[in-house]
């Protein structure tokens, strides 16, 4: 993350001293550099994770773990195939889906309200600054 922070500082210095049309170009270049740096960090993380798992001999650990008690379903025979499968009761599924939907909707509304509030604040501050200059 350090390279991204250094690039951000350089871009902010350039951004402050740039001409009025240059900020869009500077921000686009920074976004591209940050994207490339973050892809590099992600690939590096995947490599180190796989290497550590191999060294610690835990490559199959996820398969060996038993299911968590809160997520265990009922073993039932599938009526179409006849195979034994784990089924999660529809009543419990509906409650969890409803709860997660309400929570997701509330957080999305809060995020949108924050973004709109920031735009309104920016608009009001720029109007006050423009009226003070006249």
Tab-separated table of C-alpha atoms in Angstrom:
chain	number	residue	atom	x	y	z
A	1	UNK	CA	0.000	0.000	0.000
A	2	UNK	CA	2.977	2.307	0.400
A	3	UNK	CA	3.471	2.814	-3.378
A	4	UNK	CA	-0.182	3.835	-3.736
A	5	UNK	CA	0.178	6.327	-0.863
A	6	UNK	CA	3.334	7.823	-2.375
A	7	UNK	CA	1.658	8.159	-5.760
A	8	UNK	CA	-1.354	9.793	-4.076
A	9	UNK	CA	0.893	12.385	-2.451
A	10	UNK	CA	2.659	13.154	-5.739
A	11	UNK	CA	-0.671	13.433	-7.547
A	12	UNK	CA	-2.080	15.756	-4.876
A	13	UNK	CA	0.956	18.066	-5.201
A	14	UNK	CA	0.627	18.082	-8.991
A	15	UNK	CA	-3.114	18.575	-8.671
A	16	UNK	CA	-2.661	21.678	-6.510
A	17	UNK	CA	-0.209	23.277	-8.935
A	18	UNK	CA	-1.937	22.206	-12.174
A	19	UNK	CA	-3.841	24.320	-14.660
A	20	UNK	CA	-7.693	24.237	-14.532
A	21	UNK	CA	-8.016	21.626	-17.322
A	22	UNK	CA	-5.211	19.396	-16.040
A	23	UNK	CA	-6.911	17.983	-12.886
A	24	UNK	CA	-9.085	15.611	-14.903
A	25	UNK	CA	-6.010	14.181	-16.640
A	26	UNK	CA	-4.082	13.977	-13.366
A	27	UNK	CA	-6.952	12.205	-11.599
A	28	UNK	CA	-7.347	9.759	-14.495
A	29	UNK	CA	-3.642	8.929	-14.489
A	30	UNK	CA	-3.689	8.474	-10.708
A	31	UNK	CA	-6.711	6.173	-10.931
A	32	UNK	CA	-4.928	4.065	-13.541
A	33	UNK	CA	-1.686	3.904	-11.521
A	34	UNK	CA	-3.616	3.021	-8.347
A	35	UNK	CA	-5.519	0.300	-10.210
A	36	UNK	CA	-2.306	-1.248	-11.539
A	37	UNK	CA	-0.636	-1.038	-8.106
A	38	UNK	CA	-3.600	-2.652	-6.379
A	39	UNK	CA	-3.695	-5.485	-8.917
A	40	UNK	CA	0.000	-6.041	-8.191
A	41	UNK	CA	-0.669	-6.101	-4.445
A	42	UNK	CA	-3.530	-8.555	-4.955
A	43	UNK	CA	-1.392	-10.916	-7.037
A	44	UNK	CA	1.413	-10.686	-4.494
A	45	UNK	CA	-1.037	-11.483	-1.688
A	46	UNK	CA	-2.371	-14.538	-3.533
A	47	UNK	CA	1.179	-15.800	-4.093
A	48	UNK	CA	2.189	-15.350	-0.443
A	49	UNK	CA	-1.063	-16.929	0.777
A	50	UNK	CA	-0.550	-20.016	-1.389
A	51	UNK	CA	3.138	-20.239	-0.420
A	52	UNK	CA	2.353	-19.994	3.305
A	53	UNK	CA	-0.438	-22.566	3.038
A	54	UNK	CA	1.952	-24.953	1.314
A	55	UNK	CA	4.710	-24.393	3.894
A	56	UNK	CA	2.314	-24.924	6.794
A	57	UNK	CA	0.754	-27.937	5.056
A	58	UNK	CA	-2.792	-26.635	5.329
A	59	UNK	CA	-3.740	-26.587	1.654
A	60	UNK	CA	-6.756	-28.849	2.227
A	61	UNK	CA	-7.817	-27.349	5.552
A	62	UNK	CA	-10.990	-25.759	4.209
A	63	UNK	CA	-12.267	-29.103	3.009
A	64	UNK	CA	-11.570	-30.813	6.336
A	65	UNK	CA	-13.472	-28.336	8.516
A	66	UNK	CA	-16.932	-29.431	9.640
A	67	UNK	CA	-19.867	-27.158	8.817
A	68	UNK	CA	-20.706	-24.569	11.454
A	69	UNK	CA	-23.653	-25.505	13.703
A	70	UNK	CA	-25.675	-22.396	12.827
A	71	UNK	CA	-25.593	-23.279	9.140
A	72	UNK	CA	-26.291	-26.996	9.297
A	73	UNK	CA	-29.369	-28.061	7.420
A	74	UNK	CA	-31.540	-31.129	7.605
A	75	UNK	CA	-30.384	-34.212	5.693
A	76	UNK	CA	-33.229	-35.107	3.353
A	77	UNK	CA	-33.692	-37.258	0.304
A	78	UNK	CA	-34.100	-35.253	-2.896
A	79	UNK	CA	-37.476	-36.208	-4.402
A	80	UNK	CA	-36.211	-35.886	-7.987
A	81	UNK	CA	-32.818	-37.611	-7.813
A	82	UNK	CA	-33.215	-39.751	-4.705
A	83	UNK	CA	-29.817	-38.589	-3.368
A	84	UNK	CA	-29.287	-37.508	0.226
A	85	UNK	CA	-28.787	-33.761	0.363
A	86	UNK	CA	-28.611	-31.083	3.028
A	87	UNK	CA	-31.705	-28.902	2.985
A	88	UNK	CA	-32.139	-25.608	4.806
A	89	UNK	CA	-35.741	-25.101	6.024
A	90	UNK	CA	-37.609	-22.428	4.009
A	91	UNK	CA	-38.895	-20.680	7.141
A	92	UNK	CA	-35.359	-20.047	8.431
A	93	UNK	CA	-34.180	-19.089	4.957
A	94	UNK	CA	-36.973	-16.495	4.568
A	95	UNK	CA	-36.151	-14.861	7.905
A	96	UNK	CA	-32.453	-14.574	7.024
A	97	UNK	CA	-33.161	-13.269	3.514
A	98	UNK	CA	-35.614	-10.679	4.866
A	99	UNK	CA	-33.196	-9.531	7.572
A	100	UNK	CA	-30.266	-9.229	5.171
A	101	UNK	CA	-32.434	-7.404	2.596
A	102	UNK	CA	-33.621	-4.843	5.162
A	103	UNK	CA	-30.093	-4.309	6.459
A	104	UNK	CA	-28.637	-3.952	2.954
A	105	UNK	CA	-31.377	-1.496	1.951
A	106	UNK	CA	-30.851	0.597	5.097
A	107	UNK	CA	-27.091	0.785	4.564
A	108	UNK	CA	-27.561	1.664	0.892
A	109	UNK	CA	-29.961	4.478	1.828
A	110	UNK	CA	-27.522	5.756	4.442
A	111	UNK	CA	-24.701	5.756	1.883
A	112	UNK	CA	-26.800	7.579	-0.709
A	113	UNK	CA	-27.916	10.134	1.900
A	114	UNK	CA	-24.287	10.746	2.837
A	115	UNK	CA	-23.247	11.241	-0.794
A	116	UNK	CA	-26.164	13.612	-1.473
A	117	UNK	CA	-25.365	15.502	1.738
A	118	UNK	CA	-21.751	15.924	0.658
A	119	UNK	CA	-22.823	17.263	-2.744
A	120	UNK	CA	-25.262	19.699	-1.119
A	121	UNK	CA	-22.607	20.841	1.342
A	122	UNK	CA	-20.080	21.326	-1.477
A	123	UNK	CA	-22.631	23.290	-3.510
A	124	UNK	CA	-23.522	25.520	-0.552
A	125	UNK	CA	-19.874	26.131	0.309
A	126	UNK	CA	-18.977	27.050	-3.272
A	127	UNK	CA	-21.961	29.430	-3.485
A	128	UNK	CA	-20.954	31.107	-0.221
A	129	UNK	CA	-17.357	31.381	-1.412
A	130	UNK	CA	-18.462	32.882	-4.748
A	131	UNK	CA	-20.777	35.397	-3.036
A	132	UNK	CA	-17.999	36.405	-0.599
A	133	UNK	CA	-15.645	37.167	-3.495
A	134	UNK	CA	-18.086	39.562	-5.159
